[in-house]
Amino acid sequence: MNSATYRSDFLVIGSGIAGLTFAIKASALGTVHLVTKKKDSDSNTNYAQGGIATVMDPGDSVENHVADTLKAGAGLCNEDAVRLIVESGPERIAELIEWGMRFTTRIDEDGKEVLDLGREGGHSKNRIVHARDLTGKELERALLEKIAGISAIRVFEDHTAVDILTEHQLGFSSTDRQRSRSRDDITCYGAYILENATGDVHLFTASVTMLATGGVGQIYQHTTNPEIATGDGIAMAFRAGALVSDMEFIQFHPTSLYLEGREGRFFLISEAVRGEGAVLTNLRGRRFMEGVHPMKELAPRDVVARTIDAELKKSGDKFVLLDISFKGEVFLKKRFPQIYERCKEEGIDIARGPIPVVPAAHYLCGGVVTDSNGRSSVRNLFVSGESACTGVHGANRLASNSLLEGIVYSHRAWCHIAENRGLLASGSDAPNFPAWNKEGTFDLEEWILIQHNKEDVKRLMWDYVGIVRTNLRLQRARRRLKIFSEEINDYYRRSTLSPELVELRNLATVAGLIIEGALWRKESRGLHYNTDYPDMDDSYRKNIVMRSNGDTVLRPLSGFLFS
Ligand code: FAD
Ligand code: SIN
């Protein structure tokens, strides 16, 4: 086994929309190492269906999109950050098209080819650009093809980032570390990266590190997210001392395909289906969203998911029904080819009957705190995409705003670095980091232990930290997680490193952050609903910001989270 050192100007961790767009841009400024823990297209991005929210229609406006986003965010969005993404949207979409992205188009009344605009929950206008219901797949195709033609970018597939390189790895005493952290004086120099096939841990040093590792859906028993979504970047940044915020706001998508006896990743039935008029009923045919919200099925996601949850608890049913069959086979096959085919494989003909659906964990609004240029509180560590907390989503993300956020913030990070080239020179000052210490480790043959711990954490989060929370359940979750975390940390110290172990440790860290955030927020707001505090309380109209030396602080909303 051999550990190597790789040096580049930029280290990009993650190959979803945030990592790929940043890598493409960064390659104009220097060399890029792009590390991804599975195959290059394995990402949440690849599964995106609905599309990217952007103001394109002459009848729409920046103000409308901003207002819809702020309304969904339940008083916790940072309006400046929202304006940034909304105003930059059209330019970024044009760039994607220039890079080869093929969005679905239609011919308008004047015979002109225009982008087809879909509708989703919480949007007052049609403004979602999409590639039928395969937007993410098409995005990954276009971006990966672009990357393949850029010689300054070297892609490392099947390489898992383990920890960020900071002063921490240089053996500073805990007091030094404490002092350094309290001054917000930590620098990132790259990361330790595990080569999955060999078990070697390599040193990747870089002047700038971009964390674009996506979300945390795998923390829950039922999720729309693929296997990669284990919160690695957030856990790594947190361990390194970065500020992390808004972790209590987990978005549950109202409509994932219910299949009897199946667990794990639930296939998404896009909100765009409701955007085309689909209705939700219970098994007795009652349209239960009527009277709950003026937008009915197109109410913001938190409202729809909570109403379905209440409906299921009341009735004891296992699913509710989503009906779009009235649109007919020709339309459905063209507009939603993936959903049509996937349901067909399961014996469900969506042109002839309703689809059984349940909510599933979908998106994390919180993450590593960044400023308007994607900078985290750790020097030279940038974060973009679902791992970041930019202030855009507040307490609830508006549908299809996340792909937009990823491209806009990756672009802004690149602009910032291009204007501050001194950042790139700073990499030559990197200290000599020790090779990964493998001494004293043994093979953890009992893989089953890891698997069970993972399932324990996922079940715990689903049962106690789900759509509806209570103090009692949150306290119980905290106690149980403490026991699991002790076991997991023990394996981690004693075992040979494997990608599964890295992920398990990160899952436990991120689960802890979600539980702590939820315990701190003694109100109900947006995606965080606690029956012990059913109302919104504006003394909590603040971000709950945490960092690893034990601080948990409520930061007032004032411009960007830090500057
Ligand atoms: P991801 O696309 O998740 O990419 C993360 C990358 O990091 C992956 O390549 C992963 O392998 C890699 N990685 C993770 N950990 C490590 C590690 N330790 N080492 C190395 N690599 C690592 N949003 C919208 O705006 N519109 C939609 O229509 C939409 N539909 C969605 C449908 C589904 C089913 C899902 C799950 C999400 C959807 N979302 C949608 C949300 C959106 O897709 C994600 O928020 C967005 O794609 C996140 O992009 P990202 O680049 O931050 O992360
Ligand atoms: C969907 O297509 O419903 C997902 C959109 C999103 O998560 O933004």
Coordinates of C-alpha atoms and ligand atoms in Angstrom, one line a residue:
M1 CA 0.0 0.0 0.0
N2 CA 1.3 3.4 -0.9
S3 CA 0.2 6.8 0.1
A4 CA 0.9 9.6 -2.3
T5 CA 0.8 13.4 -2.2
Y6 CA -1.1 15.2 -5.0
R7 CA -0.8 19.0 -5.4
S8 CA -3.0 21.3 -7.4
D9 CA -4.3 24.9 -7.3
F10 CA -7.8 23.7 -6.6
L11 CA -9.2 20.7 -4.9
V12 CA -12.9 20.1 -5.6
I13 CA -14.7 17.5 -3.6
G14 CA -17.9 16.3 -5.2
S15 CA -19.1 15.9 -8.8
G16 CA -22.7 17.2 -8.6
I17 CA -23.8 20.5 -10.1
A18 CA -21.8 22.6 -7.5
G19 CA -18.5 20.8 -7.9
L20 CA -18.7 20.4 -11.6
T21 CA -19.6 24.0 -12.4
F22 CA -16.9 25.3 -10.1
A23 CA -14.3 22.9 -11.6
I24 CA -15.0 24.0 -15.1
K25 CA -14.6 27.7 -14.1
A26 CA -11.6 27.2 -11.9
S27 CA -9.7 25.4 -14.6
A28 CA -9.3 28.8 -16.3
L29 CA -7.2 29.9 -13.3
G30 CA -5.2 26.8 -12.5
T31 CA -4.9 23.1 -12.1
V32 CA -7.9 21.2 -10.6
H33 CA -8.2 17.9 -8.9
L34 CA -11.8 16.8 -8.8
V35 CA -12.4 14.0 -6.2
T36 CA -15.6 12.0 -6.0
K37 CA -16.4 9.0 -3.9
K38 CA -18.2 6.9 -6.4
K39 CA -18.6 7.3 -10.2
D40 CA -18.5 10.8 -11.5
S41 CA -22.3 11.0 -12.1
D42 CA -23.3 9.6 -8.7
S43 CA -24.9 12.6 -7.0
N44 CA -28.2 14.0 -6.0
T45 CA -27.9 16.2 -9.0
N46 CA -28.2 13.2 -11.3
Y47 CA -31.7 12.5 -9.8
A48 CA -33.1 16.0 -10.1
Q49 CA -36.4 15.9 -11.9
G50 CA -38.4 19.1 -11.7
G51 CA -35.7 21.6 -12.9
I52 CA -34.2 25.0 -12.2
A53 CA -36.3 27.9 -11.0
T54 CA -35.5 31.0 -13.1
V55 CA -37.3 34.2 -14.1
M56 CA -37.6 33.7 -17.9
D57 CA -41.2 34.6 -18.7
P58 CA -42.0 38.2 -19.6
G59 CA -45.0 37.9 -17.2
D60 CA -42.8 37.0 -14.3
S61 CA -40.3 39.2 -12.4
V62 CA -37.4 39.1 -10.0
E63 CA -39.7 40.5 -7.3
N64 CA -42.2 37.6 -7.8
H65 CA -39.5 34.9 -7.4
V66 CA -37.9 36.7 -4.5
A67 CA -41.3 37.1 -2.8
D68 CA -42.2 33.4 -3.3
T69 CA -38.8 32.3 -1.9
L70 CA -39.1 34.5 1.2
K71 CA -42.6 33.3 1.8
A72 CA -41.5 29.6 1.7
G73 CA -38.5 30.4 3.9
A74 CA -40.9 31.5 6.8
G75 CA -39.0 34.6 7.9
L76 CA -35.5 33.1 8.0
C77 CA -34.2 33.7 4.5
N78 CA -31.4 36.2 4.0
E79 CA -33.0 38.5 1.4
D80 CA -29.7 39.6 0.0
A81 CA -28.7 36.0 -0.7
V82 CA -32.1 35.3 -2.3
R83 CA -31.8 38.3 -4.6
L84 CA -28.3 37.2 -5.6
I85 CA -29.5 33.8 -6.9
V86 CA -32.7 35.1 -8.5
E87 CA -31.0 38.0 -10.3
S88 CA -28.2 35.8 -11.6
G89 CA -30.5 32.9 -12.7
P90 CA -31.0 33.8 -16.4
E91 CA -27.3 34.4 -17.0
R92 CA -26.3 31.1 -15.4
I93 CA -29.0 29.2 -17.4
A94 CA -27.6 30.8 -20.6
E95 CA -24.1 29.6 -19.7
L96 CA -25.4 26.1 -19.1
I97 CA -27.0 26.1 -22.6
E98 CA -23.7 27.4 -24.0
W99 CA -21.9 24.5 -22.3
G100 CA -24.3 22.0 -24.0
M101 CA -27.2 21.6 -21.6
R102 CA -30.4 20.7 -23.6
F103 CA -33.5 22.1 -21.8
T104 CA -37.0 21.2 -23.0
T105 CA -38.4 23.8 -25.4
R106 CA -41.7 24.6 -26.9
I107 CA -43.0 26.8 -29.8
D108 CA -44.7 29.9 -28.5
E109 CA -47.7 31.8 -30.1
D110 CA -45.3 33.8 -32.4
G111 CA -43.7 30.6 -33.7
K112 CA -40.5 31.1 -31.7
E113 CA -38.7 28.3 -29.9
V114 CA -38.7 29.2 -26.1
L115 CA -37.8 27.3 -22.9
D116 CA -40.7 25.3 -21.6
L117 CA -41.5 26.5 -18.0
G118 CA -42.9 24.1 -15.5
R119 CA -44.7 24.9 -12.2
E120 CA -44.0 23.6 -8.6
G121 CA -45.2 24.1 -5.1
G122 CA -45.0 27.6 -3.6
H123 CA -44.3 29.3 -7.0
S124 CA -46.8 31.9 -8.1
K125 CA -45.7 31.6 -11.8
N126 CA -44.5 29.0 -14.2
R127 CA -40.7 29.4 -14.0
I128 CA -39.0 26.0 -13.9
V129 CA -36.7 25.3 -16.8
H130 CA -36.3 21.5 -17.2
A131 CA -35.2 18.6 -19.4
R132 CA -38.6 16.7 -19.3
D133 CA -38.4 14.9 -15.9
L134 CA -34.7 14.1 -16.4
T135 CA -33.1 17.5 -15.6
G136 CA -30.4 16.1 -13.4
K137 CA -29.3 13.4 -15.7
E138 CA -29.0 15.9 -18.6
L139 CA -27.1 18.3 -16.4
E140 CA -24.6 15.7 -15.4
R141 CA -24.2 14.6 -19.0
A142 CA -23.5 18.2 -20.2
L143 CA -21.1 19.1 -17.4
L144 CA -19.2 15.9 -17.5
E145 CA -18.8 16.1 -21.3
K146 CA -17.5 19.6 -20.9
I147 CA -15.0 18.5 -18.1
A148 CA -13.7 15.6 -20.3
G149 CA -12.4 18.3 -22.8
I150 CA -10.5 20.3 -20.2
S151 CA -6.9 19.1 -19.6
A152 CA -6.4 21.2 -16.5
I153 CA -8.9 19.0 -14.7
R154 CA -8.0 15.6 -13.4
V155 CA -10.9 13.5 -12.1
F156 CA -10.4 11.0 -9.3
E157 CA -13.4 8.6 -9.1
D158 CA -13.9 6.2 -6.2
H159 CA -11.9 8.4 -3.9
T160 CA -13.5 9.4 -0.6
A161 CA -12.5 12.6 1.3
V162 CA -12.0 11.7 5.0
D163 CA -10.9 15.0 6.6
I164 CA -9.9 18.5 5.7
L165 CA -6.3 19.4 6.2
T166 CA -5.9 22.2 8.7
E167 CA -3.6 23.1 11.5
H168 CA -5.5 20.4 13.4
Q169 CA -3.5 17.7 11.7
L170 CA -0.2 19.2 12.6
G171 CA -0.5 18.1 16.2
F172 CA -1.3 21.4 17.8
S173 CA -2.1 21.0 21.5
S174 CA -5.8 21.3 22.3
T175 CA -5.2 24.6 23.9
D176 CA -3.5 26.0 20.8
R177 CA -6.3 24.7 18.8
Q178 CA -8.9 26.2 21.1
R179 CA -7.2 29.6 20.8
S180 CA -6.8 29.3 17.1
R181 CA -10.5 28.4 16.7
S182 CA -11.8 31.1 18.9
R183 CA -10.0 33.6 16.7
D184 CA -11.6 32.1 13.6
D185 CA -8.1 31.5 12.5
I186 CA -8.1 28.2 10.8
T187 CA -6.7 27.6 7.3
C188 CA -7.6 24.7 4.9
Y189 CA -4.8 23.2 2.9
G190 CA -6.6 20.4 1.2
A191 CA -7.8 17.0 2.4
Y192 CA -6.9 13.4 3.3
I193 CA -8.5 11.3 0.6
L194 CA -9.1 7.5 0.8
E195 CA -8.6 5.5 -2.4
N196 CA -11.5 3.1 -2.1
A197 CA -10.0 0.3 -4.1
T198 CA -6.6 0.1 -2.2
G199 CA -7.4 1.5 1.2
D200 CA -4.5 4.0 0.8
V201 CA -5.1 7.5 2.2
H202 CA -3.5 10.2 0.1
L203 CA -2.6 13.8 0.9
F204 CA -4.3 16.2 -1.6
T205 CA -3.0 19.7 -1.0
A206 CA -4.4 22.8 -2.7
S207 CA -4.5 26.6 -2.4
V208 CA -8.3 26.5 -2.6
T209 CA -10.6 23.7 -1.5
M210 CA -14.2 23.6 -2.7
L211 CA -16.5 21.3 -0.7
A212 CA -19.4 20.3 -2.9
T213 CA -20.4 17.1 -1.2
G214 CA -24.2 17.5 -1.2
G215 CA -26.8 16.6 1.3
V216 CA -27.7 14.2 4.1
G217 CA -30.8 12.3 3.0
Q218 CA -29.3 9.0 3.8
I219 CA -29.5 9.9 7.5
Y220 CA -33.2 8.9 7.2
Q221 CA -34.8 5.5 6.7
H222 CA -36.9 6.8 3.8
T223 CA -35.3 9.2 1.4
T224 CA -35.4 10.3 -2.2
N225 CA -31.5 10.7 -2.0
P226 CA -29.0 8.2 -3.4
E227 CA -26.4 6.4 -1.3
I228 CA -23.8 9.2 -1.6
A229 CA -25.9 11.7 0.5
T230 CA -24.3 11.1 3.9
G231 CA -23.3 14.6 4.9
D232 CA -19.6 14.0 4.6
G233 CA -18.6 17.6 3.8
I234 CA -20.6 19.1 6.6
A235 CA -19.2 16.7 9.1
M236 CA -15.6 17.3 7.8
A237 CA -16.0 21.1 7.9
F238 CA -17.6 20.9 11.4
R239 CA -14.7 18.8 12.7
A240 CA -12.3 21.3 11.2
G241 CA -14.0 24.1 13.2
A242 CA -16.2 25.7 10.5
L243 CA -19.5 27.3 11.4
V244 CA -22.5 25.2 10.6
S245 CA -26.1 26.5 10.7
D246 CA -29.8 25.8 10.2
M247 CA -29.4 22.0 10.5
E248 CA -32.9 21.5 12.0
F249 CA -34.5 22.4 8.6
I250 CA -34.9 19.0 6.8
Q251 CA -37.2 19.1 3.9
F252 CA -39.4 16.1 3.4
H253 CA -40.7 15.8 -0.2
P254 CA -44.5 15.1 -0.1
T255 CA -44.6 12.6 -2.9
S256 CA -42.2 9.7 -3.3
L257 CA -43.5 6.4 -4.8
Y258 CA -44.8 4.0 -2.1
L259 CA -44.0 0.4 -2.7
E260 CA -45.1 -2.1 -0.1
G261 CA -42.2 -3.6 1.9
R262 CA -39.5 -1.5 0.2
E263 CA -37.1 0.7 2.2
G264 CA -34.2 2.9 1.4
R265 CA -34.2 5.2 -1.6
F266 CA -37.7 6.1 -2.7
F267 CA -38.3 7.1 -6.3
L268 CA -39.4 10.7 -6.5
I269 CA -42.7 11.7 -8.1
S270 CA -41.8 15.3 -9.1
E271 CA -43.8 18.2 -7.8
A272 CA -44.0 19.2 -11.5
V273 CA -46.7 16.5 -11.7
R274 CA -48.8 18.5 -9.3
G275 CA -47.7 21.5 -11.3
E276 CA -49.5 19.9 -14.2
G277 CA -52.7 19.6 -12.1
A278 CA -52.4 16.3 -10.3
V279 CA -54.6 16.0 -7.2
L280 CA -53.9 14.3 -3.9
T281 CA -56.7 12.2 -2.2
N282 CA -56.8 9.8 0.6
L283 CA -57.8 6.2 0.0
R284 CA -61.5 7.1 0.4
G285 CA -61.2 9.7 -2.4
R286 CA -61.2 12.9 -0.2
R287 CA -59.1 15.7 -1.6
F288 CA -57.5 16.6 1.7
M289 CA -55.5 19.6 0.6
E290 CA -58.7 21.6 0.0
G291 CA -59.3 24.0 2.9
V292 CA -55.7 23.6 4.2
H293 CA -54.0 26.1 2.0
P294 CA -55.2 28.4 -0.8
M295 CA -52.7 26.8 -3.2
K296 CA -54.0 23.3 -2.3
E297 CA -51.7 20.6 -3.8
L298 CA -49.2 23.4 -4.8
A299 CA -48.8 24.7 -1.3
P300 CA -45.2 24.9 -0.1
R301 CA -43.7 21.5 0.7
D302 CA -43.7 21.7 4.4
V303 CA -47.5 22.2 4.4
V304 CA -48.2 19.4 2.0
A305 CA -45.8 16.9 3.7
R306 CA -47.2 17.7 7.1
T307 CA -50.8 17.3 5.9
I308 CA -50.1 13.9 4.3
D309 CA -48.3 12.9 7.5
A310 CA -51.4 13.9 9.6
E311 CA -53.7 12.2 7.1
L312 CA -51.8 8.9 7.4
K313 CA -51.6 9.1 11.2
K314 CA -55.4 9.7 11.4
S315 CA -56.4 7.0 9.0
G316 CA -53.7 4.3 9.7
D317 CA -53.2 4.1 5.9
K318 CA -49.8 3.5 4.5
F319 CA -50.0 5.9 1.6
V320 CA -52.1 8.5 -0.1
L321 CA -53.0 8.8 -3.8
L322 CA -51.7 11.2 -6.5
D323 CA -53.8 11.3 -9.6
I324 CA -52.6 12.8 -13.0
S325 CA -54.3 10.1 -15.2
F326 CA -56.7 12.7 -16.7
K327 CA -53.8 14.2 -18.7
G328 CA -53.7 11.0 -20.8
E329 CA -50.9 8.7 -22.0
V330 CA -49.6 10.8 -24.9
F331 CA -48.9 13.9 -22.7
L332 CA -47.6 11.9 -19.7
K333 CA -45.1 9.9 -21.8
K334 CA -43.7 13.0 -23.3
R335 CA -43.6 15.3 -20.2
F336 CA -42.7 12.7 -17.6
P337 CA -41.1 9.8 -19.4
Q338 CA -39.0 8.6 -16.4
I339 CA -41.9 8.7 -14.0
Y340 CA -44.2 7.0 -16.5
E341 CA -41.7 4.2 -17.1
R342 CA -40.6 3.7 -13.5
C343 CA -44.2 3.4 -12.3
K344 CA -44.9 1.0 -15.2
E345 CA -42.1 -1.2 -14.0
E346 CA -43.9 -1.5 -10.7
G347 CA -47.2 -2.3 -12.4
I348 CA -48.7 1.2 -12.0
D349 CA -50.1 2.8 -15.2
I350 CA -50.2 6.5 -14.3
A351 CA -52.4 7.2 -17.4
R352 CA -55.1 5.0 -16.0
G353 CA -55.0 5.3 -12.3
P354 CA -53.5 7.1 -9.3
I355 CA -50.0 6.7 -7.9
P356 CA -49.5 5.6 -4.2
V357 CA -47.2 8.2 -2.5
V358 CA -45.6 9.0 0.9
P359 CA -43.3 11.8 2.1
A360 CA -39.6 11.1 2.2
A361 CA -36.5 13.0 3.4
H362 CA -35.3 15.1 0.5
Y363 CA -33.2 18.1 1.2
L364 CA -31.2 19.9 3.9
C365 CA -31.6 23.7 4.1
G366 CA -28.8 24.2 6.5
G367 CA -25.1 23.3 6.2
V368 CA -21.7 25.0 6.3
V369 CA -22.1 28.8 6.8
T370 CA -20.9 30.7 3.8
D371 CA -20.8 34.3 2.8
S372 CA -21.9 35.8 -0.5
N373 CA -18.8 34.4 -2.3
G374 CA -19.1 30.9 -1.0
R375 CA -16.4 31.3 1.6
S376 CA -16.7 29.3 4.8
S377 CA -15.4 30.6 8.1
V378 CA -12.2 28.4 7.5
R379 CA -9.7 30.3 5.4
N380 CA -9.4 28.9 1.8
L381 CA -12.3 26.5 2.3
F382 CA -15.2 27.3 0.0
V383 CA -18.5 25.5 0.1
S384 CA -21.3 25.4 -2.5
G385 CA -24.5 23.5 -3.2
E386 CA -26.5 21.5 -0.7
S387 CA -23.6 21.3 1.8
A388 CA -23.6 25.1 2.1
C389 CA -25.9 27.4 4.2
T390 CA -26.0 30.6 2.3
G391 CA -29.2 32.0 3.8
V392 CA -31.1 31.5 0.6
H393 CA -33.6 28.8 1.9
G394 CA -34.3 30.0 5.4
A395 CA -36.6 27.6 7.2
N396 CA -37.9 25.9 4.0
R397 CA -36.5 25.8 0.5
L398 CA -38.7 26.8 -2.4
A399 CA -38.9 24.0 -5.0
S400 CA -36.1 24.0 -7.7
N401 CA -34.1 26.7 -6.0
S402 CA -31.2 24.4 -5.0
L403 CA -29.7 23.7 -8.4
L404 CA -29.9 27.4 -9.0
E405 CA -28.2 28.1 -5.7
G406 CA -25.4 25.7 -6.6
I407 CA -24.6 27.2 -10.0
V408 CA -24.8 30.8 -8.7
Y409 CA -22.6 30.3 -5.7
S410 CA -20.0 28.2 -7.5
H411 CA -19.8 31.1 -10.1
R412 CA -19.5 33.7 -7.3
A413 CA -16.7 31.7 -5.6
W414 CA -14.8 31.6 -8.9
C415 CA -15.3 35.3 -9.5
H416 CA -14.0 36.1 -6.0
I417 CA -10.9 34.0 -6.5
A418 CA -10.3 35.5 -10.0
E419 CA -10.4 38.9 -8.4
N420 CA -8.1 37.8 -5.5
R421 CA -5.4 35.8 -7.3
G422 CA -3.2 36.1 -4.2
L423 CA -5.3 33.2 -2.8
L424 CA -3.7 30.9 -5.3
A425 CA -0.2 31.8 -4.3
S426 CA -0.9 31.1 -0.7
G427 CA -0.9 27.3 -1.4
S428 CA 2.9 27.3 -1.6
D429 CA 3.0 28.0 2.1
A430 CA 1.3 24.7 3.0
P431 CA 3.0 23.1 5.9
N432 CA 4.3 19.5 5.7
F433 CA 1.4 17.4 6.7
P434 CA 2.0 13.9 8.2
A435 CA 1.0 10.9 6.1
W436 CA -2.2 9.2 7.4
N437 CA -1.5 7.3 10.5
K438 CA -2.4 3.6 10.0
E439 CA -0.7 2.2 13.0
G440 CA -2.7 0.0 15.3
T441 CA -5.6 -0.5 13.0
F442 CA -7.1 -3.9 12.2
D443 CA -9.6 -5.1 9.6
L444 CA -13.1 -4.7 10.8
E445 CA -14.4 -8.0 9.6
E446 CA -17.8 -7.5 11.2
W447 CA -19.1 -5.4 8.4
I448 CA -22.5 -6.2 9.8
L449 CA -21.8 -4.0 12.8
I450 CA -21.4 -1.0 10.5
Q451 CA -24.5 -1.8 8.6
H452 CA -26.6 -2.2 11.8
N453 CA -25.3 1.0 13.2
K454 CA -26.2 2.8 10.0
E455 CA -29.7 1.3 10.1
D456 CA -30.0 2.3 13.8
V457 CA -29.2 5.9 13.1
K458 CA -31.5 6.0 10.1
R459 CA -34.4 4.5 12.0
L460 CA -33.8 6.8 15.0
M461 CA -33.9 9.9 12.8
W462 CA -37.0 8.8 11.0
D463 CA -38.9 7.9 14.2
Y464 CA -37.8 10.7 16.4
V465 CA -36.5 13.6 14.3
G466 CA -39.0 13.4 11.4
I467 CA -41.7 15.6 9.9
V468 CA -43.4 16.2 13.3
R469 CA -41.2 16.5 16.4
T470 CA -41.7 16.6 20.2
N471 CA -39.4 17.5 23.0
L472 CA -39.7 13.9 24.3
R473 CA -38.7 12.3 21.0
L474 CA -35.8 14.8 20.5
Q475 CA -34.4 14.1 24.0
R476 CA -34.7 10.4 23.4
A477 CA -33.0 10.8 20.0
R478 CA -30.1 12.7 21.7
R479 CA -29.6 10.0 24.3
R480 CA -29.7 7.1 21.8
L481 CA -27.4 8.8 19.3
K482 CA -24.9 9.4 22.1
I483 CA -24.7 5.6 22.6
F484 CA -24.4 4.8 18.8
S485 CA -21.8 7.6 18.4
E486 CA -19.6 6.1 21.2
E487 CA -19.7 2.7 19.4
I488 CA -19.0 4.3 16.0
N489 CA -16.1 6.3 17.3
D490 CA -14.7 3.2 18.9
Y491 CA -14.7 1.3 15.5
Y492 CA -13.3 4.4 13.9
R493 CA -10.3 4.5 16.2
R494 CA -9.6 0.8 15.9
S495 CA -10.4 -0.2 12.4
T496 CA -8.9 0.0 9.0
L497 CA -10.5 2.9 7.2
S498 CA -13.2 2.0 4.6
P499 CA -15.6 4.3 2.8
E500 CA -18.5 2.8 4.7
L501 CA -16.9 3.6 8.0
V502 CA -16.1 7.2 6.9
E503 CA -19.7 7.6 6.0
L504 CA -21.1 6.1 9.2
R505 CA -19.0 8.4 11.3
N506 CA -20.2 11.4 9.3
L507 CA -23.9 10.3 9.4
A508 CA -23.6 10.2 13.2
T509 CA -22.0 13.6 13.4
V510 CA -24.6 15.2 11.1
A511 CA -27.5 13.5 12.9
G512 CA -26.2 15.0 16.2
L513 CA -26.2 18.5 14.6
I514 CA -29.8 18.1 13.4
I515 CA -30.9 16.9 16.8
E516 CA -29.1 19.8 18.6
G517 CA -30.5 22.4 16.2
A518 CA -34.0 21.0 16.7
L519 CA -33.7 21.0 20.5
W520 CA -32.5 24.6 20.4
R521 CA -35.4 25.9 18.3
K522 CA -38.3 26.1 20.8
E523 CA -40.9 27.1 18.2
S524 CA -42.4 25.8 15.0
R525 CA -41.2 27.4 11.8
G526 CA -41.0 26.2 8.2
L527 CA -39.8 22.6 8.1
H528 CA -39.2 22.4 11.9
Y529 CA -42.5 21.5 13.5
N530 CA -42.5 20.7 17.3
T531 CA -45.9 19.9 18.8
D532 CA -44.7 21.2 22.2
Y533 CA -44.2 24.7 20.6
P534 CA -46.8 24.6 17.7
D535 CA -46.5 28.4 17.0
M536 CA -43.9 30.6 15.5
D537 CA -42.1 32.7 18.1
D538 CA -40.1 35.6 16.7
S539 CA -37.6 35.6 19.5
Y540 CA -36.3 32.6 17.5
R541 CA -36.2 34.4 14.2
K542 CA -32.5 33.7 14.1
N543 CA -30.1 31.1 12.8
I544 CA -28.8 28.4 15.1
V545 CA -25.1 28.3 14.4
M546 CA -22.9 25.6 15.8
R547 CA -19.2 24.8 15.8
S548 CA -17.1 21.9 17.1
N549 CA -15.6 23.5 20.2
G550 CA -19.0 23.3 21.8
D551 CA -20.5 26.6 20.8
T552 CA -24.1 26.8 19.9
V553 CA -25.2 30.3 19.3
L554 CA -28.3 32.0 18.1
R555 CA -27.2 34.5 15.5
P556 CA -29.5 37.4 14.7
L557 CA -30.4 37.7 11.1
S558 CA -28.3 40.6 9.8
G559 CA -27.1 40.4 6.2
F560 CA -24.8 37.5 5.5
L561 CA -24.2 35.1 8.4
F562 CA -20.6 36.3 8.7
S563 CA -18.5 38.7 6.6
Ligands
FAD1 P1 -24.7 16.5 -5.2 O1 -25.3 16.6 -6.5 O2 -25.4 15.6 -4.2 O3 -23.2 16.0 -5.4 C1 -22.4 15.7 -4.3 C2 -21.1 15.0 -4.8 O4 -20.2 14.9 -3.7 C3 -21.3 13.6 -5.3 O5 -20.6 13.5 -6.5 C4 -20.8 12.7 -4.2 O6 -20.4 11.5 -4.6 C5 -19.7 13.6 -3.7 N1 -19.2 13.2 -2.3 C6 -20.0 13.2 -1.2 N2 -19.2 12.9 -0.1 C7 -17.9 12.8 -0.6 C8 -16.7 12.4 0.0 N3 -16.6 12.2 1.3 N4 -15.6 12.3 -0.8 C9 -15.7 12.5 -2.2 N5 -16.9 12.8 -2.8 C10 -18.0 13.0 -2.0 N6 -33.2 20.5 -6.8 C11 -33.7 21.4 -7.7 O7 -33.3 22.6 -7.7 N7 -34.5 21.0 -8.7 C12 -35.0 19.7 -8.8 O8 -35.7 19.4 -9.7 C13 -34.5 18.8 -7.9 N8 -35.0 17.5 -7.9 C14 -34.4 16.6 -7.0 C15 -34.8 15.3 -7.1 C16 -34.2 14.3 -6.3 C17 -34.6 12.9 -6.4 C18 -33.3 14.7 -5.3 C19 -32.6 13.7 -4.4 C20 -32.9 16.1 -5.2 C21 -33.5 17.0 -6.0 N9 -33.2 18.3 -5.9 C22 -33.6 19.2 -6.9 C23 -32.1 18.8 -5.0 C24 -30.8 18.9 -5.8 O9 -30.7 17.9 -6.7 C25 -29.6 18.9 -4.9 O10 -29.8 19.8 -3.9 C26 -28.4 19.3 -5.7 O11 -28.3 18.5 -6.8 C27 -27.2 19.3 -4.9 O12 -26.1 19.4 -5.7 P2 -24.6 19.4 -5.0 O13 -23.7 19.6 -6.1 O14 -24.5 20.2 -3.9 O15 -24.5 17.9 -4.5
SIN2 C1 -39.2 17.8 -7.8 O1 -39.1 17.6 -9.0 O2 -40.3 17.7 -7.2 C2 -38.0 18.1 -6.9 C3 -37.8 19.5 -7.1 C4 -36.9 20.0 -5.9 O3 -36.5 19.3 -5.0 O4 -36.5 21.2 -6.0

